DNA sequence: TACTCGTGGTT
DNA sequence: TAACCAAGAGT
C-alpha cells in the first residue's frame, strides 16, 4: 500500500497547490454555502452533500437555513419538522444525527462547533470526511477531506490503482493529502479537489484538456486516465414485495409512522405490509397481515396500481389497494386518521409521496 | 469488512 | 433499461 504512493514525492507540491488553488479562485461555482464560513452552515451543507448532488442540495439548503438559522434553532426543533425539511433528500438518519450532534454542541461546547479533529469527530454523523471538510473550510485547519471526488482525482494524479470501493483505501488518500495540502489555504485546496472532480476530472470522459493540473497528472501522461480510479462493482438490489392500502373514511385516510430505527426510520407511510411468496397479493392474506402487524381492520377493495422504487440496496415493488375500515382504528403516536390538509405536515418517503399523488390527493 | 441507509440524474 | 453515480457514516 505504501508502494501505491510511489509517485507522491515526484509531484512539484508548490506548483500543484498554486495551479489548483488559482483555478478554483477563478472558476468556482457560486453556491449558497460558500457565502460565508459560518461553521454551522458549512456543517449543514456537508451533511446534505453526502452522496447527494449539488443541484439537488441547493434548494434544500436554502430552505433549511431559513427555517433553522442557528444551532439553537435546530437543537430546539421538533423531529417531525426536521424530517419534513429533509423530505425527499434521502438518508434520513443524517438529519436526525445532525440534530443530535447540534444538541451536543449546544450543551457541551457552549454552542461553538469544535475546531479540533478529536472533538468534532465524536459528533454523530461526523465521519472522517465531514470532520476534515468542516475543519478546513470553516477553521482553516490543514486536514484532509477525502470524498469520492478526491479519491478519483488523486488516483489519477498519482496513478493509484487501489480499489476505491474498499473502506481501507481511504487512508492511502489521506496520507497523500496530508503531504500535498496547502497550509496557507487548506479550505481552497480541499474544495478545489472536489470542484475539479465535479467539473473536470469526471468519472467518465474527464476533460483533461481543460484541466489546470494536467501537467502534474501521472495518469494523463501515461494515457490511463480512463482506467482510473479502480472501483469494484456494487451488487444488485434485493427485491421486496409490499402491499399498501389507501383507506378512505369520510375525506380522511389512515397513516402509519415507521419504526425508530432501520429503513426510513420515523417517516410516515400508508399502511404497508411485506408479502412473501405464494399468497403474494391475495386480499384476505394482506388483510390479515394488516391486522396482525398494524392493528388495522381493513376491507381491501380494488388493486388500484403499482409503485416501483429503487433504493441503493433494495427494490420495492408496491401493490396499492383501495380500502375501507371494518372497525375504527385506535389512534396513537404511530397511527392516525388525517385529512388532505393535515397529511402534508407529515414527512413521507418518496415512494409513499407517489402513492399520495396518484391514489389519494390527485383527481 | 460488508452491509445498511434514499434519491434523482446520466450514460 | 439497467447500471452507475453523487461533497459518507453507522454498525
Short mmCIF file of C-alpha atoms (C1' of nucleotides) in Angstrom, two decimals:
data_model
loop_
_atom_site.label_atom_id
_atom_site.label_comp_id
_atom_site.label_asym_id
_atom_site.label_seq_id
_atom_site.Cartn_x
_atom_site.Cartn_y
_atom_site.Cartn_z
CA UNK A 1 0.00 0.00 0.00
CA UNK A 2 2.96 2.29 0.57
CA UNK A 3 4.04 1.41 -2.97
CA UNK A 4 0.83 2.91 -4.40
CA UNK A 5 2.17 6.32 -3.30
CA UNK A 6 5.44 5.92 -5.19
CA UNK A 7 4.60 8.99 -7.32
CA UNK A 8 3.85 11.21 -4.35
CA UNK A 9 7.39 12.54 -3.96
CA UNK A 10 7.58 13.22 -7.71
CA UNK A 11 4.86 15.87 -7.55
CA UNK A 12 6.02 19.51 -7.54
CA UNK A 13 3.98 20.31 -4.46
CA UNK A 14 4.13 24.11 -4.60
CA UNK A 15 3.30 24.29 -8.29
CA UNK A 16 0.46 21.79 -7.87
CA UNK A 17 -1.07 23.75 -4.98
CA UNK A 18 -0.72 27.01 -6.87
CA UNK A 19 -2.26 25.74 -10.13
CA UNK A 20 -5.11 24.05 -8.29
CA UNK A 21 -5.99 26.96 -5.99
CA UNK A 22 -5.60 29.53 -8.74
CA UNK A 23 -8.06 27.60 -10.89
CA UNK A 24 -10.55 27.29 -8.02
CA UNK A 25 -10.27 31.01 -7.22
CA UNK A 26 -11.30 31.85 -10.78
CA UNK A 27 -13.71 29.06 -11.68
CA UNK A 28 -15.55 28.03 -8.52
CA UNK A 29 -19.33 27.86 -8.70
CA UNK A 30 -21.40 30.40 -6.82
CA UNK A 31 -23.05 28.19 -4.19
CA UNK A 32 -25.17 29.30 -1.22
CA UNK A 33 -22.92 27.62 1.39
CA UNK A 34 -19.91 29.49 0.03
CA UNK A 35 -21.25 32.92 1.02
CA UNK A 36 -19.57 32.78 4.41
CA UNK A 37 -17.59 30.41 6.65
CA UNK A 38 -20.18 30.01 9.38
CA UNK A 39 -19.26 26.57 10.84
CA UNK A 40 -22.93 25.64 11.34
CA UNK A 41 -23.82 26.39 7.72
CA UNK A 42 -20.72 24.61 6.45
CA UNK A 43 -21.70 21.65 8.61
CA UNK A 44 -25.29 21.56 7.32
CA UNK A 45 -24.09 21.76 3.72
CA UNK A 46 -21.58 18.95 4.18
CA UNK A 47 -24.19 16.63 5.69
CA UNK A 48 -26.63 17.39 2.87
CA UNK A 49 -23.97 16.87 0.23
CA UNK A 50 -23.14 13.36 1.41
CA UNK A 51 -23.93 11.09 -1.55
CA UNK A 52 -26.14 13.85 -2.95
CA UNK A 53 -25.71 16.14 -5.95
CA UNK A 54 -25.09 19.86 -5.63
CA UNK A 55 -28.13 20.79 -7.75
CA UNK A 56 -30.38 18.68 -5.53
CA UNK A 57 -29.00 20.17 -2.33
CA UNK A 58 -29.24 23.89 -3.18
CA UNK A 59 -32.98 24.43 -2.57
CA UNK A 60 -32.97 22.16 0.50
CA UNK A 61 -30.02 24.07 1.97
CA UNK A 62 -31.68 27.46 1.46
CA UNK A 63 -34.96 26.33 3.00
CA UNK A 64 -33.23 24.55 5.88
CA UNK A 65 -31.12 27.57 6.85
CA UNK A 66 -34.15 29.81 6.58
CA UNK A 67 -36.13 27.50 8.85
CA UNK A 68 -33.26 26.70 11.25
CA UNK A 69 -30.86 29.68 11.03
CA UNK A 70 -28.75 28.78 14.06
CA UNK A 71 -27.57 25.84 16.14
CA UNK A 72 -30.12 26.75 18.80
CA UNK A 73 -32.98 26.78 16.31
CA UNK A 74 -32.12 23.31 15.08
CA UNK A 75 -31.44 21.97 18.56
CA UNK A 76 -34.87 23.10 19.76
CA UNK A 77 -36.87 21.92 16.72
CA UNK A 78 -39.33 19.02 16.75
CA UNK A 79 -38.03 15.93 14.98
CA UNK A 80 -41.13 15.90 12.77
CA UNK A 81 -40.18 19.36 11.47
CA UNK A 82 -36.60 18.48 10.64
CA UNK A 83 -37.66 15.28 8.88
CA UNK A 84 -40.21 17.28 6.88
CA UNK A 85 -37.45 19.73 5.91
CA UNK A 86 -35.34 16.77 4.77
CA UNK A 87 -38.23 15.04 2.95
CA UNK A 88 -37.08 13.86 -0.47
CA UNK A 89 -33.35 14.16 0.25
CA UNK A 90 -32.95 10.60 1.45
CA UNK A 91 -30.67 9.06 4.08
CA UNK A 92 -32.92 10.50 6.77
CA UNK A 93 -30.70 9.43 9.66
CA UNK A 94 -28.38 12.21 8.50
CA UNK A 95 -30.71 14.90 9.80
CA UNK A 96 -31.57 13.03 12.98
CA UNK A 97 -27.85 12.58 13.69
CA UNK A 98 -27.26 16.24 12.81
CA UNK A 99 -29.82 17.41 15.33
CA UNK A 100 -28.41 15.07 17.96
CA UNK A 101 -24.92 16.45 17.30
CA UNK A 102 -26.12 20.04 17.31
CA UNK A 103 -27.73 19.48 20.72
CA UNK A 104 -24.40 18.18 21.97
CA UNK A 105 -22.59 21.25 20.62
CA UNK A 106 -25.13 23.45 22.36
CA UNK A 107 -24.79 21.67 25.69
CA UNK A 108 -21.15 20.62 25.86
CA UNK A 109 -19.40 23.21 23.70
CA UNK A 110 -21.45 26.31 24.51
CA UNK A 111 -22.89 26.39 21.01
CA UNK A 112 -19.50 26.61 19.28
CA UNK A 113 -18.69 23.90 16.75
CA UNK A 114 -15.45 22.19 17.90
CA UNK A 115 -12.32 23.06 15.93
CA UNK A 116 -10.22 20.01 16.64
CA UNK A 117 -10.24 16.67 14.84
CA UNK A 118 -10.58 14.77 18.11
CA UNK A 119 -13.61 16.67 19.38
CA UNK A 120 -15.53 17.17 16.15
CA UNK A 121 -15.11 13.51 15.20
CA UNK A 122 -17.07 12.43 18.28
CA UNK A 123 -20.23 14.14 16.99
CA UNK A 124 -22.92 11.90 15.49
CA UNK A 125 -22.83 11.84 11.72
CA UNK A 126 -19.42 13.49 11.52
CA UNK A 127 -17.06 10.95 9.98
CA UNK A 128 -13.53 11.39 8.62
CA UNK A 129 -14.63 13.29 5.51
CA UNK A 130 -17.04 15.69 7.21
CA UNK A 131 -14.61 16.37 10.05
CA UNK A 132 -11.90 17.35 7.57
CA UNK A 133 -14.30 19.40 5.47
CA UNK A 134 -15.60 21.47 8.39
CA UNK A 135 -12.16 21.94 9.94
CA UNK A 136 -10.53 23.05 6.70
CA UNK A 137 -13.38 25.16 5.28
CA UNK A 138 -14.69 26.81 8.45
CA UNK A 139 -11.49 26.97 10.51
CA UNK A 140 -8.60 26.77 8.04
CA UNK A 141 -7.15 23.62 9.61
CA UNK A 142 -4.99 21.57 7.19
CA UNK A 143 -6.90 18.28 7.48
CA UNK A 144 -7.73 16.06 4.51
CA UNK A 145 -11.37 15.78 3.38
CA UNK A 146 -11.33 12.63 1.28
CA UNK A 147 -14.56 12.00 -0.59
CA UNK A 148 -15.28 10.22 -3.85
CA UNK A 149 -14.11 13.21 -5.89
CA UNK A 150 -10.78 13.40 -4.09
CA UNK A 151 -10.15 9.68 -4.46
CA UNK A 152 -10.89 9.88 -8.18
CA UNK A 153 -8.77 12.99 -8.77
CA UNK A 154 -5.81 11.83 -6.68
CA UNK A 155 -5.94 8.29 -8.04
CA UNK A 156 -5.33 9.86 -11.44
CA UNK A 157 -2.78 12.47 -10.37
CA UNK A 158 -0.68 9.87 -8.55
CA UNK A 159 -1.70 6.85 -10.65
CA UNK A 160 -3.01 4.90 -7.67
CA UNK A 161 -4.54 1.54 -8.59
CA UNK A 162 -6.04 0.58 -5.24
CA UNK A 163 -9.78 -0.25 -5.23
CA UNK A 164 -11.54 2.89 -4.02
CA UNK A 165 -14.64 0.85 -3.17
CA UNK A 166 -12.74 -0.70 -0.26
CA UNK A 167 -13.08 1.25 3.02
CA UNK A 168 -9.42 0.79 3.92
CA UNK A 169 -8.29 2.57 0.75
CA UNK A 170 -9.33 5.98 2.08
CA UNK A 171 -6.28 6.01 4.35
CA UNK A 172 -3.94 5.90 1.38
CA UNK A 173 -5.52 9.07 0.03
CA UNK A 174 -5.47 10.78 3.41
CA UNK A 175 -1.75 10.11 3.58
CA UNK A 176 -1.32 11.68 0.17
CA UNK A 177 -3.38 14.74 1.07
CA UNK A 178 -1.54 15.28 4.35
CA UNK A 179 1.58 15.56 2.21
CA UNK A 180 0.08 17.68 -0.57
CA UNK A 181 -2.33 20.02 1.23
CA UNK A 182 -1.64 23.76 1.25
CA UNK A 183 -1.10 25.09 4.76
CA UNK A 184 -1.71 28.62 3.51
CA UNK A 185 -5.20 27.80 2.21
CA UNK A 186 -6.41 24.32 3.18
CA UNK A 187 -10.01 25.39 2.56
CA UNK A 188 -9.47 26.20 -1.09
CA UNK A 189 -7.15 23.24 -1.56
CA UNK A 190 -9.78 20.73 -0.39
CA UNK A 191 -12.67 22.44 -2.13
CA UNK A 192 -10.65 22.74 -5.33
CA UNK A 193 -10.01 18.99 -5.44
CA UNK A 194 -13.74 18.32 -5.09
CA UNK A 195 -14.69 21.03 -7.57
CA UNK A 196 -12.17 19.65 -10.04
CA UNK A 197 -13.69 16.19 -9.61
CA UNK A 198 -17.17 17.57 -10.17
CA UNK A 199 -16.41 19.78 -13.19
CA UNK A 200 -13.29 18.48 -14.96
CA UNK A 201 -11.95 15.20 -13.61
CA UNK A 202 -15.29 13.42 -14.01
CA UNK A 203 -15.85 9.65 -13.66
CA UNK A 204 -16.26 9.07 -17.39
CA UNK A 205 -14.54 11.06 -20.11
CA UNK A 206 -12.60 13.55 -17.98
CA UNK A 207 -11.85 16.89 -19.66
CA UNK A 208 -8.10 16.62 -19.40
CA UNK A 209 -7.51 19.35 -21.99
CA UNK A 210 -9.24 21.83 -19.68
CA UNK A 211 -7.53 20.57 -16.53
CA UNK A 212 -5.45 23.10 -14.58
CA UNK A 213 -3.24 20.36 -13.10
CA UNK A 214 -2.84 18.23 -16.21
CA UNK A 215 0.91 18.62 -16.22
CA UNK A 216 1.05 17.19 -12.70
CA UNK A 217 -1.11 14.18 -13.63
CA UNK A 218 0.61 10.79 -13.94
CA UNK A 219 -2.49 9.09 -15.33
CA UNK A 220 -2.72 11.67 -18.13
CA UNK A 221 0.94 11.29 -19.04
CA UNK A 222 0.59 7.51 -19.01
CA UNK A 223 -2.66 7.70 -21.02
CA UNK A 224 -4.60 5.75 -18.40
CA UNK A 225 -6.97 8.45 -17.13
CA UNK A 226 -9.95 6.42 -18.34
CA UNK A 227 -8.76 3.31 -16.47
CA UNK A 228 -8.72 5.12 -13.12
CA UNK A 229 -9.96 5.01 -10.49
CA UNK A 230 -10.28 1.26 -9.93
CA UNK A 231 -13.68 0.58 -8.37
CA UNK A 232 -15.30 -2.82 -7.93
CA UNK A 233 -18.95 -3.12 -8.89
CA UNK A 234 -21.79 -2.90 -6.39
CA UNK A 235 -24.07 -5.90 -6.15
CA UNK A 236 -27.67 -5.83 -7.32
CA UNK A 237 -30.60 -4.72 -5.20
CA UNK A 238 -32.72 -7.30 -3.44
CA UNK A 239 -36.41 -7.32 -4.40
CA UNK A 240 -39.07 -6.67 -1.76
CA UNK A 241 -42.79 -7.13 -2.43
CA UNK A 242 -45.11 -4.81 -0.50
CA UNK A 243 -48.84 -4.21 -0.26
CA UNK A 244 -50.06 -0.74 0.71
CA UNK A 245 -53.61 0.45 1.28
CA UNK A 246 -55.18 3.86 0.80
CA UNK A 247 -58.09 3.84 3.22
CA UNK A 248 -60.94 6.27 2.55
CA UNK A 249 -63.14 7.20 5.50
CA UNK A 250 -65.12 10.42 5.19
CA UNK A 251 -62.46 12.51 3.47
CA UNK A 252 -59.72 11.12 5.70
CA UNK A 253 -57.12 8.39 5.39
CA UNK A 254 -55.02 6.27 7.73
CA UNK A 255 -51.26 6.86 8.00
CA UNK A 256 -48.64 4.96 9.97
CA UNK A 257 -45.29 6.00 11.45
CA UNK A 258 -42.40 3.66 10.72
CA UNK A 259 -40.08 2.23 13.37
CA UNK A 260 -37.49 4.47 15.02
CA UNK A 261 -34.59 2.57 13.51
CA UNK A 262 -33.79 0.98 10.18
CA UNK A 263 -35.02 1.94 6.74
CA UNK A 264 -36.85 5.31 6.58
CA UNK A 265 -36.89 5.50 10.37
CA UNK A 266 -39.66 7.66 11.85
CA UNK A 267 -41.06 8.52 8.43
CA UNK A 268 -44.79 8.19 7.74
CA UNK A 269 -46.46 5.93 5.20
CA UNK A 270 -49.72 4.49 4.02
CA UNK A 271 -50.31 1.23 5.90
CA UNK A 272 -47.92 -1.24 4.31
CA UNK A 273 -47.01 -4.88 4.83
CA UNK A 274 -44.39 -7.09 3.22
CA UNK A 275 -45.79 -10.05 1.36
CA UNK A 276 -43.80 -13.16 0.57
CA UNK A 277 -44.18 -15.99 -1.93
CA UNK A 278 -47.26 -17.94 -2.98
CA UNK A 279 -50.02 -15.82 -1.43
CA UNK A 280 -48.33 -12.68 -2.73
CA UNK A 281 -51.13 -10.19 -3.20
CA UNK A 282 -54.10 -12.23 -2.09
CA UNK A 283 -56.54 -9.78 -0.49
CA UNK A 284 -57.59 -11.78 2.54
CA UNK A 285 -53.95 -12.58 3.25
CA UNK A 286 -52.99 -8.90 3.07
CA UNK A 287 -55.97 -8.00 5.29
CA UNK A 288 -54.76 -10.50 7.89
CA UNK A 289 -51.25 -9.03 7.80
CA UNK A 290 -52.63 -5.51 8.20
CA UNK A 291 -54.48 -6.66 11.32
CA UNK A 292 -51.55 -8.61 12.80
CA UNK A 293 -48.79 -6.14 12.13
CA UNK A 294 -50.56 -2.77 12.28
CA UNK A 295 -53.77 -3.45 14.18
CA UNK A 296 -55.89 -2.18 11.30
CA UNK A 297 -59.15 -3.96 10.45
CA UNK A 298 -59.43 -3.11 6.78
CA UNK A 299 -61.54 -4.38 3.91
CA UNK A 300 -59.48 -4.22 0.73
CA UNK A 301 -61.11 -3.01 -2.46
CA UNK A 302 -59.53 -2.79 -5.88
CA UNK A 303 -55.84 -3.06 -6.65
CA UNK A 304 -55.55 0.49 -7.96
CA UNK A 305 -51.97 0.49 -9.14
CA UNK A 306 -48.35 -0.38 -8.67
CA UNK A 307 -45.35 1.66 -7.46
CA UNK A 308 -41.74 0.70 -8.08
CA UNK A 309 -38.96 2.31 -6.14
CA UNK A 310 -35.24 1.58 -6.25
CA UNK A 311 -33.06 2.16 -3.20
CA UNK A 312 -29.30 1.78 -3.13
CA UNK A 313 -29.53 -1.74 -1.73
CA UNK A 314 -33.09 -2.92 -2.42
CA UNK A 315 -36.03 -2.54 -4.74
CA UNK A 316 -39.61 -2.05 -3.59
CA UNK A 317 -42.50 -3.33 -5.64
CA UNK A 318 -45.62 -1.92 -4.02
CA UNK A 319 -49.11 -3.12 -4.93
CA UNK A 320 -51.54 -0.37 -3.91
CA UNK A 321 -55.11 -1.17 -2.83
CA UNK A 322 -58.16 0.90 -2.09
CA UNK A 323 -59.82 0.09 1.21
CA UNK A 324 -62.33 0.91 3.92
CA UNK A 325 -62.25 0.23 7.66
CA UNK A 326 -64.21 -2.68 9.08
CA UNK A 327 -63.69 -1.18 12.53
CA UNK A 328 -62.40 2.21 13.73
CA UNK A 329 -58.65 2.37 14.31
CA UNK A 330 -57.18 3.13 17.70
CA UNK A 331 -55.28 6.33 17.03
CA UNK A 332 -51.97 6.80 18.81
CA UNK A 333 -48.49 8.25 18.19
CA UNK A 334 -47.92 5.92 15.27
CA UNK A 335 -51.35 5.59 13.71
CA UNK A 336 -53.53 8.50 12.65
CA UNK A 337 -56.55 9.48 10.59
CA UNK A 338 -55.73 12.60 8.62
CA UNK A 339 -57.37 14.90 6.10
CA UNK A 340 -55.72 16.05 2.87
CA UNK A 341 -54.92 19.33 4.61
CA UNK A 342 -53.27 17.58 7.55
CA UNK A 343 -51.33 14.93 5.67
CA UNK A 344 -48.95 17.45 4.09
CA UNK A 345 -47.50 18.23 7.53
CA UNK A 346 -46.13 14.70 7.89
CA UNK A 347 -42.79 13.60 6.39
CA UNK A 348 -43.26 10.89 3.75
CA UNK A 349 -40.61 8.99 1.79
CA UNK A 350 -40.78 9.38 -1.98
CA UNK A 351 -42.46 6.06 -2.79
CA UNK A 352 -45.35 6.97 -0.49
CA UNK A 353 -45.45 10.50 -1.88
CA UNK A 354 -46.02 8.82 -5.21
CA UNK A 355 -48.93 6.86 -3.72
CA UNK A 356 -50.36 10.05 -2.22
CA UNK A 357 -50.19 11.86 -5.52
CA UNK A 358 -51.55 9.07 -7.68
CA UNK A 359 -54.14 7.42 -5.47
CA UNK A 360 -55.18 9.85 -2.74
CA UNK A 361 -54.79 13.56 -3.38
CA UNK A 362 -54.84 13.71 -7.14
CA UNK A 363 -58.09 13.82 -9.02
"C1'" DT B 1 -15.25 -5.88 6.49
"C1'" DA B 2 -19.53 -5.81 4.45
"C1'" DC B 3 -23.84 -4.28 4.77
"C1'" DT B 4 -27.36 -0.68 5.65
"C1'" DC B 5 -29.17 3.59 4.53
"C1'" DG B 6 -32.51 7.38 -0.38
"C1'" DT B 7 -32.95 9.73 -4.28
"C1'" DG B 8 -32.61 11.57 -8.88
"C1'" DG B 9 -29.69 12.47 -12.77
"C1'" DT B 10 -26.59 10.27 -16.51
"C1'" DT B 11 -24.94 7.04 -19.51
"C1'" DT C 1 -33.50 -0.29 -19.37
"C1'" DA C 2 -30.10 -1.25 -16.07
"C1'" DA C 3 -26.12 0.21 -14.21
"C1'" DC C 4 -23.73 3.71 -12.48
"C1'" DC C 5 -23.00 7.62 -9.93
"C1'" DA C 6 -23.06 11.86 -6.15
"C1'" DA C 7 -19.12 16.57 -1.08
"C1'" DG C 8 -20.24 9.12 3.57
"C1'" DA C 9 -21.45 7.40 8.20
"C1'" DG C 10 -23.04 3.87 11.37
"C1'" DT C 11 -22.94 -0.70 12.71
#
